[in-house]
Short mmCIF file of C-alpha atoms and ligand atoms in Angstrom, two decimals:
data_model
loop_
_atom_site.label_atom_id
_atom_site.label_comp_id
_atom_site.label_asym_id
_atom_site.label_seq_id
_atom_site.Cartn_x
_atom_site.Cartn_y
_atom_site.Cartn_z
CA UNK R 23 0.00 0.00 0.00
CA UNK R 24 1.21 3.51 -0.81
CA UNK R 25 2.51 5.68 2.01
CA UNK R 26 0.21 8.67 2.70
CA UNK R 27 1.44 12.26 2.76
CA UNK R 28 -0.97 14.91 4.07
CA UNK R 29 -0.20 18.58 3.43
CA UNK R 30 -1.83 21.33 5.53
CA UNK R 31 -1.90 24.56 3.49
CA UNK R 32 -1.99 24.74 -0.30
CA UNK R 33 0.21 27.68 -1.15
CA UNK R 34 3.94 28.29 -1.59
CA UNK R 35 5.48 26.01 1.02
CA UNK R 36 2.85 23.27 1.05
CA UNK R 37 2.56 22.82 -2.70
CA UNK R 38 6.33 23.16 -3.26
CA UNK R 39 6.78 20.28 -0.80
CA UNK R 40 4.01 18.22 -2.39
CA UNK R 41 5.24 18.66 -5.95
CA UNK R 42 8.89 18.00 -5.08
CA UNK R 43 7.90 14.79 -3.25
CA UNK R 44 5.83 13.74 -6.26
CA UNK R 45 8.73 14.35 -8.68
CA UNK R 46 10.68 11.69 -6.79
CA UNK R 47 7.96 9.21 -5.85
CA UNK R 48 5.04 8.01 -7.96
CA UNK R 49 1.45 7.50 -6.83
CA UNK R 50 1.92 3.77 -6.13
CA UNK R 51 4.62 4.66 -3.63
CA UNK R 52 3.21 7.91 -2.18
CA UNK R 53 -0.40 9.16 -2.09
CA UNK R 54 -0.57 12.93 -1.56
CA UNK R 55 -3.58 14.84 -0.22
CA UNK R 56 -3.35 18.63 0.28
CA UNK R 57 -5.91 20.55 2.37
CA UNK R 58 -6.43 24.23 1.64
CA UNK R 59 -9.13 26.23 3.35
CA UNK R 60 -9.20 28.97 0.70
CA UNK R 61 -10.35 28.94 -2.92
CA UNK R 62 -6.88 28.80 -4.51
CA UNK R 63 -3.63 26.88 -4.56
CA UNK R 64 -0.13 28.14 -5.35
CA UNK R 65 -1.04 31.80 -5.70
CA UNK R 66 1.25 34.80 -5.39
CA UNK R 67 0.24 36.70 -2.26
CA UNK R 68 3.21 38.94 -3.14
CA UNK R 69 1.31 40.04 -6.24
CA UNK R 70 -1.84 41.15 -4.37
CA UNK R 71 -0.84 44.86 -4.12
CA UNK R 72 -0.22 44.94 -7.88
CA UNK R 73 -3.61 43.35 -8.59
CA UNK R 74 -5.30 45.81 -6.25
CA UNK R 75 -3.59 48.74 -8.00
CA UNK R 76 -4.46 47.40 -11.44
CA UNK R 77 -0.82 47.03 -12.56
CA UNK R 78 -1.67 43.31 -12.84
CA UNK R 79 -5.13 43.36 -14.41
CA UNK R 80 -6.40 39.82 -13.81
CA UNK R 81 -6.57 37.86 -10.57
CA UNK R 82 -5.77 34.64 -12.39
CA UNK R 83 -2.38 36.03 -13.40
CA UNK R 84 -1.42 35.50 -9.75
CA UNK R 85 -2.19 31.79 -9.89
CA UNK R 86 0.88 29.68 -10.59
CA UNK R 87 -0.87 26.28 -10.56
CA UNK R 88 -4.52 25.51 -10.03
CA UNK R 89 -5.92 22.40 -8.30
CA UNK R 90 -6.80 20.76 -11.63
CA UNK R 91 -3.14 20.98 -12.72
CA UNK R 92 -2.04 19.46 -9.43
CA UNK R 93 -4.57 16.64 -9.84
CA UNK R 94 -3.92 15.93 -13.51
CA UNK R 95 -0.18 16.51 -13.81
CA UNK R 96 1.04 15.73 -10.30
CA UNK R 97 -1.51 13.24 -9.03
CA UNK R 98 -2.00 15.37 -5.93
CA UNK R 99 -5.50 15.24 -4.42
CA UNK R 100 -6.20 18.89 -3.54
CA UNK R 101 -9.15 19.48 -1.21
CA UNK R 102 -10.04 23.15 -1.50
CA UNK R 103 -12.26 24.85 1.09
CA UNK R 104 -11.24 22.26 3.66
CA UNK R 105 -9.89 23.55 6.94
CA UNK R 106 -7.76 21.23 9.01
CA UNK R 107 -9.05 21.57 12.57
CA UNK R 108 -7.04 18.94 14.39
CA UNK R 109 -3.90 16.85 14.14
CA UNK R 110 -3.69 13.62 16.14
CA UNK R 111 -0.07 12.52 16.21
CA UNK R 112 -0.81 9.31 18.12
CA UNK R 113 -3.51 8.05 15.76
CA UNK R 114 -1.63 9.68 12.88
CA UNK R 115 -4.66 11.35 11.38
CA UNK R 116 -5.93 14.83 10.69
CA UNK R 117 -9.47 16.12 11.06
CA UNK R 118 -10.76 18.58 8.47
CA UNK R 119 -14.02 20.48 8.01
CA UNK R 120 -15.58 21.20 4.65
CA UNK R 121 -16.24 24.94 4.62
CA UNK R 122 -18.87 24.66 1.89
CA UNK R 123 -20.69 21.74 3.52
CA UNK R 124 -19.65 18.11 3.45
CA UNK R 125 -19.06 17.86 7.18
CA UNK R 126 -15.99 16.51 8.88
CA UNK R 127 -13.42 14.21 7.30
CA UNK R 128 -10.60 12.24 8.89
CA UNK R 129 -7.54 11.30 6.90
CA UNK R 130 -4.73 9.03 8.02
CA UNK R 131 -1.12 10.02 7.33
CA UNK R 132 2.30 8.45 7.50
CA UNK R 133 3.97 11.76 6.70
CA UNK R 134 2.66 15.26 7.41
CA UNK R 135 3.77 18.62 6.02
CA UNK R 136 2.49 21.55 8.09
CA UNK R 137 2.54 24.67 5.90
CA UNK R 138 -0.31 26.80 7.23
CA UNK R 139 1.46 30.13 6.70
CA UNK R 140 1.00 33.13 8.97
CA UNK R 141 -1.94 34.99 10.49
CA UNK R 142 -2.24 38.76 10.33
CA UNK R 143 -2.04 40.56 13.65
CA UNK R 144 -5.53 41.88 14.27
CA UNK R 145 -6.00 44.01 17.39
CA UNK R 146 -9.19 43.79 19.42
CA UNK R 147 -10.42 47.15 18.08
CA UNK R 148 -10.57 45.71 14.55
CA UNK R 149 -13.07 43.00 15.54
CA UNK R 150 -16.21 45.14 15.37
CA UNK R 151 -17.61 43.35 12.33
CA UNK R 152 -17.79 46.66 10.44
CA UNK R 153 -17.68 46.14 6.69
CA UNK R 154 -14.81 47.76 4.84
CA UNK R 155 -11.96 46.50 7.08
CA UNK R 156 -9.47 44.16 5.43
CA UNK R 157 -6.26 42.27 6.06
CA UNK R 158 -4.30 41.18 3.01
CA UNK R 159 -2.83 37.80 3.75
CA UNK R 160 -4.38 35.47 1.21
CA UNK R 161 -5.76 35.84 -2.30
CA UNK R 162 -9.25 35.49 -0.80
CA UNK R 163 -8.47 38.55 1.36
CA UNK R 164 -7.26 40.42 -1.73
CA UNK R 165 -10.41 39.44 -3.64
CA UNK R 166 -12.64 40.67 -0.78
CA UNK R 167 -10.81 44.02 -0.74
CA UNK R 168 -11.05 44.40 -4.51
CA UNK R 169 -14.78 43.64 -4.45
CA UNK R 170 -15.23 46.32 -1.80
CA UNK R 171 -13.27 48.88 -3.81
CA UNK R 172 -15.50 48.16 -6.80
CA UNK R 173 -18.77 48.23 -4.79
CA UNK R 174 -21.22 51.16 -4.55
CA UNK R 175 -20.93 53.71 -3.07
CA UNK R 176 -17.31 53.58 -4.27
CA UNK R 177 -14.86 54.03 -1.39
CA UNK R 178 -12.86 57.23 -1.78
CA UNK R 179 -10.89 57.52 1.47
CA UNK R 180 -8.51 54.77 2.59
CA UNK R 181 -6.63 54.39 5.84
CA UNK R 182 -3.79 51.89 5.97
CA UNK R 183 -2.91 50.95 9.53
CA UNK R 184 0.71 49.84 9.87
CA UNK R 185 3.69 50.91 7.82
CA UNK R 186 5.50 47.62 7.25
CA UNK R 187 6.32 46.73 3.67
CA UNK R 188 2.83 45.32 3.04
CA UNK R 189 1.16 48.46 4.43
CA UNK R 190 3.44 50.63 2.32
CA UNK R 191 2.79 48.59 -0.85
CA UNK R 192 -0.96 48.70 -0.18
CA UNK R 193 -0.89 52.48 0.39
CA UNK R 194 0.74 52.89 -3.00
CA UNK R 195 -1.77 50.52 -4.63
CA UNK R 196 -4.72 52.45 -3.21
CA UNK R 197 -3.41 55.84 -4.27
CA UNK R 198 -2.81 54.43 -7.76
CA UNK R 199 -6.51 53.48 -7.79
CA UNK R 200 -7.37 57.12 -7.14
CA UNK R 201 -8.28 56.95 -3.44
CA UNK R 202 -6.99 59.47 -0.90
CA UNK R 203 -4.71 57.54 1.45
CA UNK R 204 -3.65 58.03 5.06
CA UNK R 205 -1.02 55.68 6.45
CA UNK R 206 -1.02 55.54 10.25
CA UNK R 207 1.97 53.99 12.01
CA UNK R 208 2.39 53.54 15.76
CA UNK R 209 6.20 53.54 15.56
CA UNK R 210 8.37 56.49 14.61
CA UNK R 211 8.92 55.46 10.98
CA UNK R 212 7.25 53.46 8.23
CA UNK R 213 9.33 50.69 6.64
CA UNK R 214 10.93 49.54 9.87
CA UNK R 215 12.87 46.90 7.93
CA UNK R 216 15.46 49.63 7.26
CA UNK R 217 17.12 52.11 9.63
CA UNK R 218 15.43 55.46 10.32
CA UNK R 219 17.77 57.49 8.09
CA UNK R 220 16.99 55.27 5.10
CA UNK R 221 13.27 55.18 5.94
CA UNK R 222 13.17 59.00 5.66
CA UNK R 223 13.86 58.63 1.93
CA UNK R 224 10.91 56.25 1.70
CA UNK R 225 8.66 58.63 3.64
CA UNK R 226 9.58 61.49 1.30
CA UNK R 227 8.75 59.37 -1.75
CA UNK R 228 5.37 58.38 -0.30
CA UNK R 229 4.50 61.97 0.57
CA UNK R 230 5.63 62.93 -2.93
CA UNK R 231 2.77 60.93 -4.46
CA UNK R 232 0.23 62.31 -1.99
CA UNK R 233 0.11 59.65 0.74
CA UNK R 234 -0.45 61.28 4.16
CA UNK R 235 1.81 59.64 6.72
CA UNK R 236 1.24 59.90 10.45
CA UNK R 237 3.81 58.27 12.71
CA UNK R 238 3.88 57.79 16.48
CA UNK R 239 0.10 57.47 16.36
CA UNK R 240 -1.61 54.26 17.50
CA UNK R 241 -5.09 53.51 16.17
CA UNK R 242 -7.40 52.70 19.07
CA UNK R 243 -10.75 52.02 17.45
CA UNK R 244 -13.08 52.20 14.49
CA UNK R 245 -16.19 54.29 13.87
CA UNK R 246 -19.01 52.88 11.79
CA UNK R 247 -22.42 53.76 10.46
CA UNK R 248 -25.00 51.24 9.19
CA UNK R 249 -22.40 48.49 9.55
CA UNK R 250 -19.82 50.27 7.33
CA UNK R 251 -16.57 51.66 8.63
CA UNK R 252 -16.45 55.48 8.56
CA UNK R 253 -13.22 56.34 10.42
CA UNK R 254 -10.29 55.05 12.46
CA UNK R 255 -9.97 56.51 15.94
CA UNK R 256 -6.66 57.97 17.13
CA UNK R 257 -5.50 60.21 19.98
CA UNK R 258 -5.40 63.04 17.43
CA UNK R 259 -9.04 62.46 16.50
CA UNK R 260 -10.84 60.32 13.94
CA UNK R 261 -9.44 59.89 10.43
CA UNK R 262 -12.29 59.39 7.95
CA UNK R 263 -12.19 56.11 6.04
CA UNK R 264 -14.42 54.24 3.60
CA UNK R 265 -11.92 51.39 3.59
CA UNK R 266 -9.35 50.33 6.19
CA UNK R 267 -6.45 48.04 5.34
CA UNK R 268 -4.58 46.36 8.18
CA UNK R 269 -0.86 45.93 7.69
CA UNK R 270 0.19 45.28 11.26
CA UNK R 271 2.43 42.34 10.61
CA UNK R 272 1.87 38.63 11.01
CA UNK R 273 2.63 35.83 13.41
CA UNK R 274 3.22 32.17 12.60
CA UNK R 275 -0.04 30.25 12.11
CA UNK R 276 1.06 27.59 14.53
CA UNK R 277 -1.83 27.16 16.98
CA UNK R 278 -3.00 23.90 15.42
CA UNK R 279 0.57 22.60 15.44
CA UNK R 280 1.07 23.67 19.04
CA UNK R 281 -2.19 21.97 20.10
CA UNK R 282 -0.93 18.79 18.47
CA UNK R 283 2.30 18.99 20.48
CA UNK R 284 4.73 20.23 17.83
CA UNK R 285 7.56 22.26 19.39
CA UNK R 286 7.52 26.05 18.95
CA UNK R 287 10.58 28.25 19.29
CA UNK R 288 10.95 31.62 21.03
CA UNK R 289 9.50 33.50 18.04
CA UNK R 290 6.31 31.43 18.14
CA UNK R 291 7.25 29.67 14.91
CA UNK R 292 7.49 25.89 14.63
CA UNK R 293 11.00 24.55 15.20
CA UNK R 294 12.58 22.50 12.46
CA UNK R 295 15.98 21.10 11.71
CA UNK R 296 17.88 22.05 8.56
CA UNK R 297 16.02 19.44 6.53
CA UNK R 298 12.70 21.04 7.64
CA UNK R 299 11.88 18.07 9.90
CA UNK R 300 10.11 18.86 13.13
CA UNK R 301 12.51 17.56 15.79
CA UNK R 302 11.31 14.77 18.06
CA UNK R 303 8.20 13.97 16.00
CA UNK R 304 8.78 11.32 13.39
CA UNK R 305 7.40 11.87 9.89
CA UNK R 306 6.34 15.47 10.50
CA UNK R 307 7.76 18.38 8.50
CA UNK R 308 7.01 22.10 8.50
CA UNK R 309 7.87 24.92 6.11
CA UNK R 310 7.08 28.51 5.22
CA UNK R 311 5.63 31.36 7.23
CA UNK R 312 4.64 29.04 10.10
CA UNK R 313 8.26 28.13 11.01
CA UNK R 314 11.12 29.98 12.60
CA UNK R 315 14.58 29.84 11.15
CA UNK R 316 18.15 30.76 11.98
CA UNK R 317 19.57 34.21 11.25
CA UNK R 318 23.01 33.42 9.91
CA UNK R 319 24.51 36.76 10.99
CA UNK R 320 23.07 37.21 14.48
CA UNK R 321 22.88 33.49 15.20
CA UNK R 322 19.40 34.08 16.66
CA UNK R 323 16.15 32.29 15.81
CA UNK R 324 13.94 34.57 13.70
CA UNK R 325 10.54 34.57 12.04
CA UNK R 326 10.97 35.99 8.54
CA UNK R 327 7.74 35.39 6.63
CA UNK R 328 8.76 35.74 3.00
CA UNK R 329 7.76 33.87 -0.12
CA UNK R 330 11.36 33.32 -1.14
CA UNK R 331 11.99 31.29 2.03
CA UNK R 332 8.61 29.50 1.91
CA UNK R 333 9.31 28.20 -1.59
CA UNK R 334 12.83 27.08 -0.72
CA UNK R 335 11.83 25.45 2.57
CA UNK R 336 8.89 23.64 0.95
CA UNK R 337 11.21 22.40 -1.79
CA UNK R 338 13.72 21.16 0.79
CA UNK R 339 11.00 19.29 2.72
CA UNK R 340 9.66 17.75 -0.50
CA UNK R 341 13.07 16.60 -1.70
CA UNK R 342 13.74 14.94 1.66
CA UNK R 343 10.29 13.30 1.78
CA UNK R 344 10.98 12.10 -1.75
CA UNK R 345 14.10 10.30 -0.55
CA UNK R 346 16.66 12.93 -1.59
CA UNK R 347 18.84 15.16 0.54
CA UNK R 348 18.46 18.92 0.87
CA UNK R 349 18.90 21.51 3.61
CA UNK R 350 17.78 25.05 4.36
CA UNK R 351 20.65 26.68 6.24
CA UNK R 352 18.89 29.85 7.43
CA UNK R 353 18.47 33.42 6.27
CA UNK R 354 20.37 36.70 6.23
CA UNK R 355 17.30 38.92 5.91
CA UNK R 356 17.48 39.96 2.28
CA UNK R 357 14.36 41.72 1.01
CA UNK R 358 13.39 44.20 -1.71
CA UNK R 359 10.36 46.44 -2.12
CA UNK R 360 9.16 49.08 -4.57
CA UNK R 361 7.62 52.10 -2.86
CA UNK R 362 6.12 54.84 -5.02
CA UNK R 363 8.77 54.48 -7.68
CA UNK R 364 11.55 54.19 -5.13
CA UNK R 365 13.42 50.89 -4.81
CA UNK R 366 14.37 49.65 -1.35
CA UNK R 367 16.70 46.74 -0.61
CA UNK R 368 18.07 45.40 2.63
CA UNK R 369 20.15 42.47 3.81
CA UNK R 370 21.72 41.40 7.09
CA UNK R 371 21.40 43.42 10.27
CA UNK R 372 20.09 46.94 10.81
CA UNK R 373 21.99 49.08 13.30
CA UNK R 374 19.58 48.13 16.09
CA UNK R 375 19.94 44.40 15.28
CA UNK R 376 23.73 44.63 15.25
CA UNK R 377 23.62 46.39 18.62
CA UNK R 378 21.20 43.82 20.06
CA UNK R 379 23.43 40.99 18.86
CA UNK R 380 26.36 42.60 20.68
CA UNK R 381 28.47 43.57 17.68
CA UNK R 382 30.90 46.51 17.62
CA UNK R 383 30.44 48.17 14.24
CA UNK R 384 30.71 51.24 12.07
CA UNK R 385 27.98 52.35 9.71
CA UNK R 386 28.34 54.57 6.66
CA UNK R 387 25.96 56.09 4.14
CA UNK R 388 27.25 56.76 0.62
CA UNK R 389 25.42 58.88 -1.96
CA UNK R 390 25.93 58.00 -5.59
CA UNK R 391 24.03 57.38 -8.82
CA UNK R 392 22.75 54.32 -10.66
CA UNK R 393 24.54 55.26 -13.91
CA UNK R 394 27.38 57.54 -14.96
CA UNK R 395 26.31 61.04 -13.91
CA UNK R 396 26.30 62.29 -17.52
CA UNK R 397 24.26 59.36 -18.87
CA UNK R 398 20.52 59.96 -19.46
CA UNK R 399 18.39 58.57 -16.66
CA UNK R 400 21.05 58.89 -13.95
CA UNK R 401 19.26 59.04 -10.58
CA UNK R 402 20.44 59.20 -7.01
CA UNK R 403 21.18 56.05 -5.02
CA UNK R 404 21.93 55.80 -1.29
CA UNK R 405 23.85 52.81 0.07
CA UNK R 406 24.28 52.15 3.77
CA UNK R 407 26.76 49.58 5.05
CA UNK R 408 27.27 48.23 8.55
CA UNK R 409 30.67 46.62 9.14
CA UNK R 410 32.00 44.83 12.21
CA UNK R 411 34.93 46.35 14.13
CA UNK R 412 37.78 45.77 13.94
CA UNK R 413 37.68 42.99 11.33
CA UNK R 414 35.55 44.83 8.75
CA UNK R 415 33.14 41.94 8.10
CA UNK R 416 29.96 43.13 6.42
CA UNK R 417 27.04 42.80 8.84
CA UNK R 418 24.28 44.57 6.98
CA UNK R 419 23.41 46.71 3.98
CA UNK R 420 20.53 48.85 2.78
CA UNK R 421 19.99 50.55 -0.56
CA UNK R 422 17.40 53.14 -1.54
CA UNK R 423 17.27 54.60 -5.03
CA UNK R 424 15.00 55.44 -7.95
CA UNK R 425 16.28 52.99 -10.47
CA UNK R 426 18.41 49.83 -10.52
CA UNK R 427 18.77 49.98 -6.74
CA UNK R 428 16.78 47.03 -5.42
CA UNK R 429 18.58 44.19 -7.10
CA UNK R 430 22.00 45.71 -6.32
CA UNK R 431 21.30 44.43 -2.80
CA UNK R 432 21.94 40.94 -4.16
CA UNK R 433 25.62 41.78 -4.67
CA UNK R 434 25.79 42.79 -1.03
CA UNK R 435 23.78 39.73 0.06
CA UNK R 436 26.26 37.43 -1.66
CA UNK R 437 29.17 39.28 -0.04
CA UNK R 438 27.52 39.07 3.36
CA UNK R 439 26.53 35.41 2.95
CA UNK R 440 30.16 34.60 2.22
CA UNK R 441 31.52 36.55 5.17
CA UNK R 442 33.37 39.15 3.10
CA UNK R 443 34.95 42.18 4.69
CA UNK R 444 34.41 45.67 3.33
CA UNK R 445 38.17 45.71 2.59
CA UNK R 446 37.73 42.70 0.26
CA UNK R 447 34.68 44.29 -1.28
CA UNK R 448 36.53 47.39 -2.47
CA UNK R 449 38.32 45.16 -5.00
CA UNK R 450 35.23 43.34 -6.28
CA UNK R 451 35.25 42.97 -10.05
CA UNK R 452 31.81 44.47 -10.73
CA UNK R 453 30.66 45.43 -14.20
CA UNK R 454 30.94 48.99 -15.45
CA UNK R 455 29.60 50.84 -18.47
CA UNK R 456 28.00 54.31 -18.33
CA UNK R 457 24.38 53.09 -18.88
CA UNK R 458 24.67 50.70 -15.91
CA UNK R 459 26.88 52.26 -13.25
CA UNK R 460 29.31 55.06 -12.49
CA UNK R 461 32.94 53.95 -12.92
CA UNK R 462 32.92 53.25 -9.19
CA UNK R 463 29.73 51.30 -8.55
CA UNK R 464 27.67 52.60 -5.59
CA UNK R 465 28.46 49.33 -3.79
CA UNK R 466 32.21 49.93 -4.18
CA UNK R 467 31.93 53.57 -3.13
CA UNK R 468 30.13 52.50 0.04
CA UNK R 469 32.71 49.78 0.76
CA UNK R 470 35.54 52.30 0.42
CA UNK R 471 33.74 54.66 2.76
CA UNK R 472 33.30 51.85 5.32
CA UNK R 473 37.04 51.06 5.16
CA UNK R 474 37.77 54.74 5.82
CA UNK R 475 35.31 54.74 8.75
CA UNK R 476 36.99 51.68 10.26
CA UNK R 477 40.37 53.39 9.96
CA UNK R 478 38.92 56.58 11.47
CA UNK R 479 37.59 54.55 14.40
CA UNK R 480 41.07 53.00 14.89
CA UNK R 481 39.47 49.80 13.52
C1 FAD B 511 0.49 41.48 0.30
C2 FAD B 511 1.70 40.59 0.42
C3 FAD B 511 2.85 40.89 -0.28
C4 FAD B 511 3.97 40.06 -0.16
N1 FAD B 511 5.11 40.38 -0.87
C5 FAD B 511 6.19 39.56 -0.78
C6 FAD B 511 7.35 39.81 -1.55
O1 FAD B 511 7.40 40.78 -2.33
N2 FAD B 511 8.42 38.97 -1.42
C7 FAD B 511 8.39 37.88 -0.59
O2 FAD B 511 9.38 37.13 -0.52
N3 FAD B 511 7.29 37.61 0.15
C8 FAD B 511 6.20 38.41 0.07
N4 FAD B 511 5.07 38.13 0.79
C9 FAD B 511 5.09 37.00 1.72
C10 FAD B 511 4.73 35.70 1.02
O3 FAD B 511 3.52 35.83 0.32
C11 FAD B 511 4.61 34.62 2.06
O4 FAD B 511 5.82 34.53 2.75
C12 FAD B 511 4.30 33.26 1.44
O5 FAD B 511 3.05 33.28 0.80
C13 FAD B 511 4.30 32.20 2.52
O6 FAD B 511 3.96 30.99 1.97
P1 FAD B 511 3.36 29.86 2.90
O7 FAD B 511 3.00 28.73 1.99
O8 FAD B 511 4.25 29.61 4.04
O9 FAD B 511 2.06 30.51 3.54
P2 FAD B 511 0.75 31.07 2.84
O10 FAD B 511 1.04 31.64 1.51
O11 FAD B 511 0.09 31.95 3.85
O12 FAD B 511 -0.12 29.77 2.64
C14 FAD B 511 -0.65 29.07 3.70
C15 FAD B 511 -1.96 28.49 3.24
O13 FAD B 511 -2.45 27.65 4.26
C16 FAD B 511 -3.85 27.76 4.28
N5 FAD B 511 -4.25 27.32 5.62
C17 FAD B 511 -3.93 27.89 6.80
N6 FAD B 511 -4.45 27.17 7.82
C18 FAD B 511 -5.09 26.13 7.26
C19 FAD B 511 -5.83 25.03 7.80
N7 FAD B 511 -5.99 24.88 9.12
N8 FAD B 511 -6.35 24.16 6.94
C20 FAD B 511 -6.21 24.30 5.59
N9 FAD B 511 -5.53 25.32 5.04
C21 FAD B 511 -4.98 26.21 5.85
C22 FAD B 511 -4.10 29.23 4.01
O14 FAD B 511 -5.40 29.44 3.49
C23 FAD B 511 -3.01 29.55 3.00
O15 FAD B 511 -3.47 29.47 1.66
C24 FAD B 511 3.93 38.93 0.68
C25 FAD B 511 2.76 38.64 1.40
C26 FAD B 511 1.66 39.44 1.27
C27 FAD B 511 0.42 39.10 2.05
#
């Protein structure tokens, strides 16, 4: 009889694991059933802001593989609109509930992949039931928001609560749709994934397209009329809103796993080993936004919910379940975002992370351009580097610029991943031609400046 693999969660991590396992083991050897409580499999949540803005016109462009493809080409039995409500590790079965009827089902497993993603942080004040309040975690959430934006009377005033990268991307999407947009952030800067000095550039760009930004201002409630949201409540008074988008961050969706007895780490994410196995529980694997991982620079466990990791971790789990060998070593915190035309990249530690990890360091900010200054289309680019003292090892980098900035972070990510010092980096053989870079690439200029700063600090 075929071994049975059950997958909880039908998006990036879950379906990457399922399809990799299938590539290595056929249906007679491994039966695969994937439970997904939403309406879609393998969709790009990352693309939701661009579908909301209209840059990506059709929802279905965000679907990488639908359930029929999984059934027909991969022999994976996808059960949409089925929510897994319990995992019994002793009886080795899961319990699921059909959300469109069909009652409760129980399915036995030999192997389990838990890939239930993350849940948006939703404060108590958001639970009023008022219509017009949305998180954007899944494609179903995105679809609900889009329907609301297209409903009558058409919403004109949006408030985005939370200035993380999702809040910032959503603010841009809403202003592109022609709404007036307020972004309200409790902390002292939006885009907290970069240091405050770099975030100022982002704030300026957002204000430049008309987004009102209010920082240091917690939202404490909602006002509503006839069941529709009309405003968010703050200490500075109500801010009118026909639509409210919550971008307050996420936490690992691990409650079901925890109830089943799977071990959680200090971040609240499920613990795994490098092969994405849950330690101490045979035949159980976890991947994606529900797990915690190792930060390779700080050495600390972290929860970094990004699609790039979810896909890789799911792939690693699937290869191992399929009988191969693969590992996920950890992350260095590389991420890129487009904000109102501005490109933002970051990798490694911010100043506050480096301090918290106990490093001695220097940090430098270098101003440059994406192309030779005389070449048409040359725009400013700001590179920040954080280097350990006295050795000069790169600990972190951030780039903000109008063009060709975001993917330059990859050069710095590779340097950081490989433990390079800023001294080594000054000699990197990077490409140069006037349409692509100044003769000294912004990365090299910043590395030279960091070497000078180390010398100035007596290393
Ligand atoms: C608006 C937005 C923009 C983003 N942009 C980027 C980006 O630019 N770059 C990047 O790297 N990452 C980005 N991300 C993050 C990325 O989308 C996630 O990291 C990735 O989707 C995580 O994949 P996952 O499979 O772990 O979880 P998810 O994609 O959340 O999938 C988990 C699935 O499990 C299902 N599920 C949960 N519980 C159950 C249950 N009990 N039973 C059945 N099904 C269940 C859910 O319905 C969901 O479909 C973005 C996310 C959002 C929301």
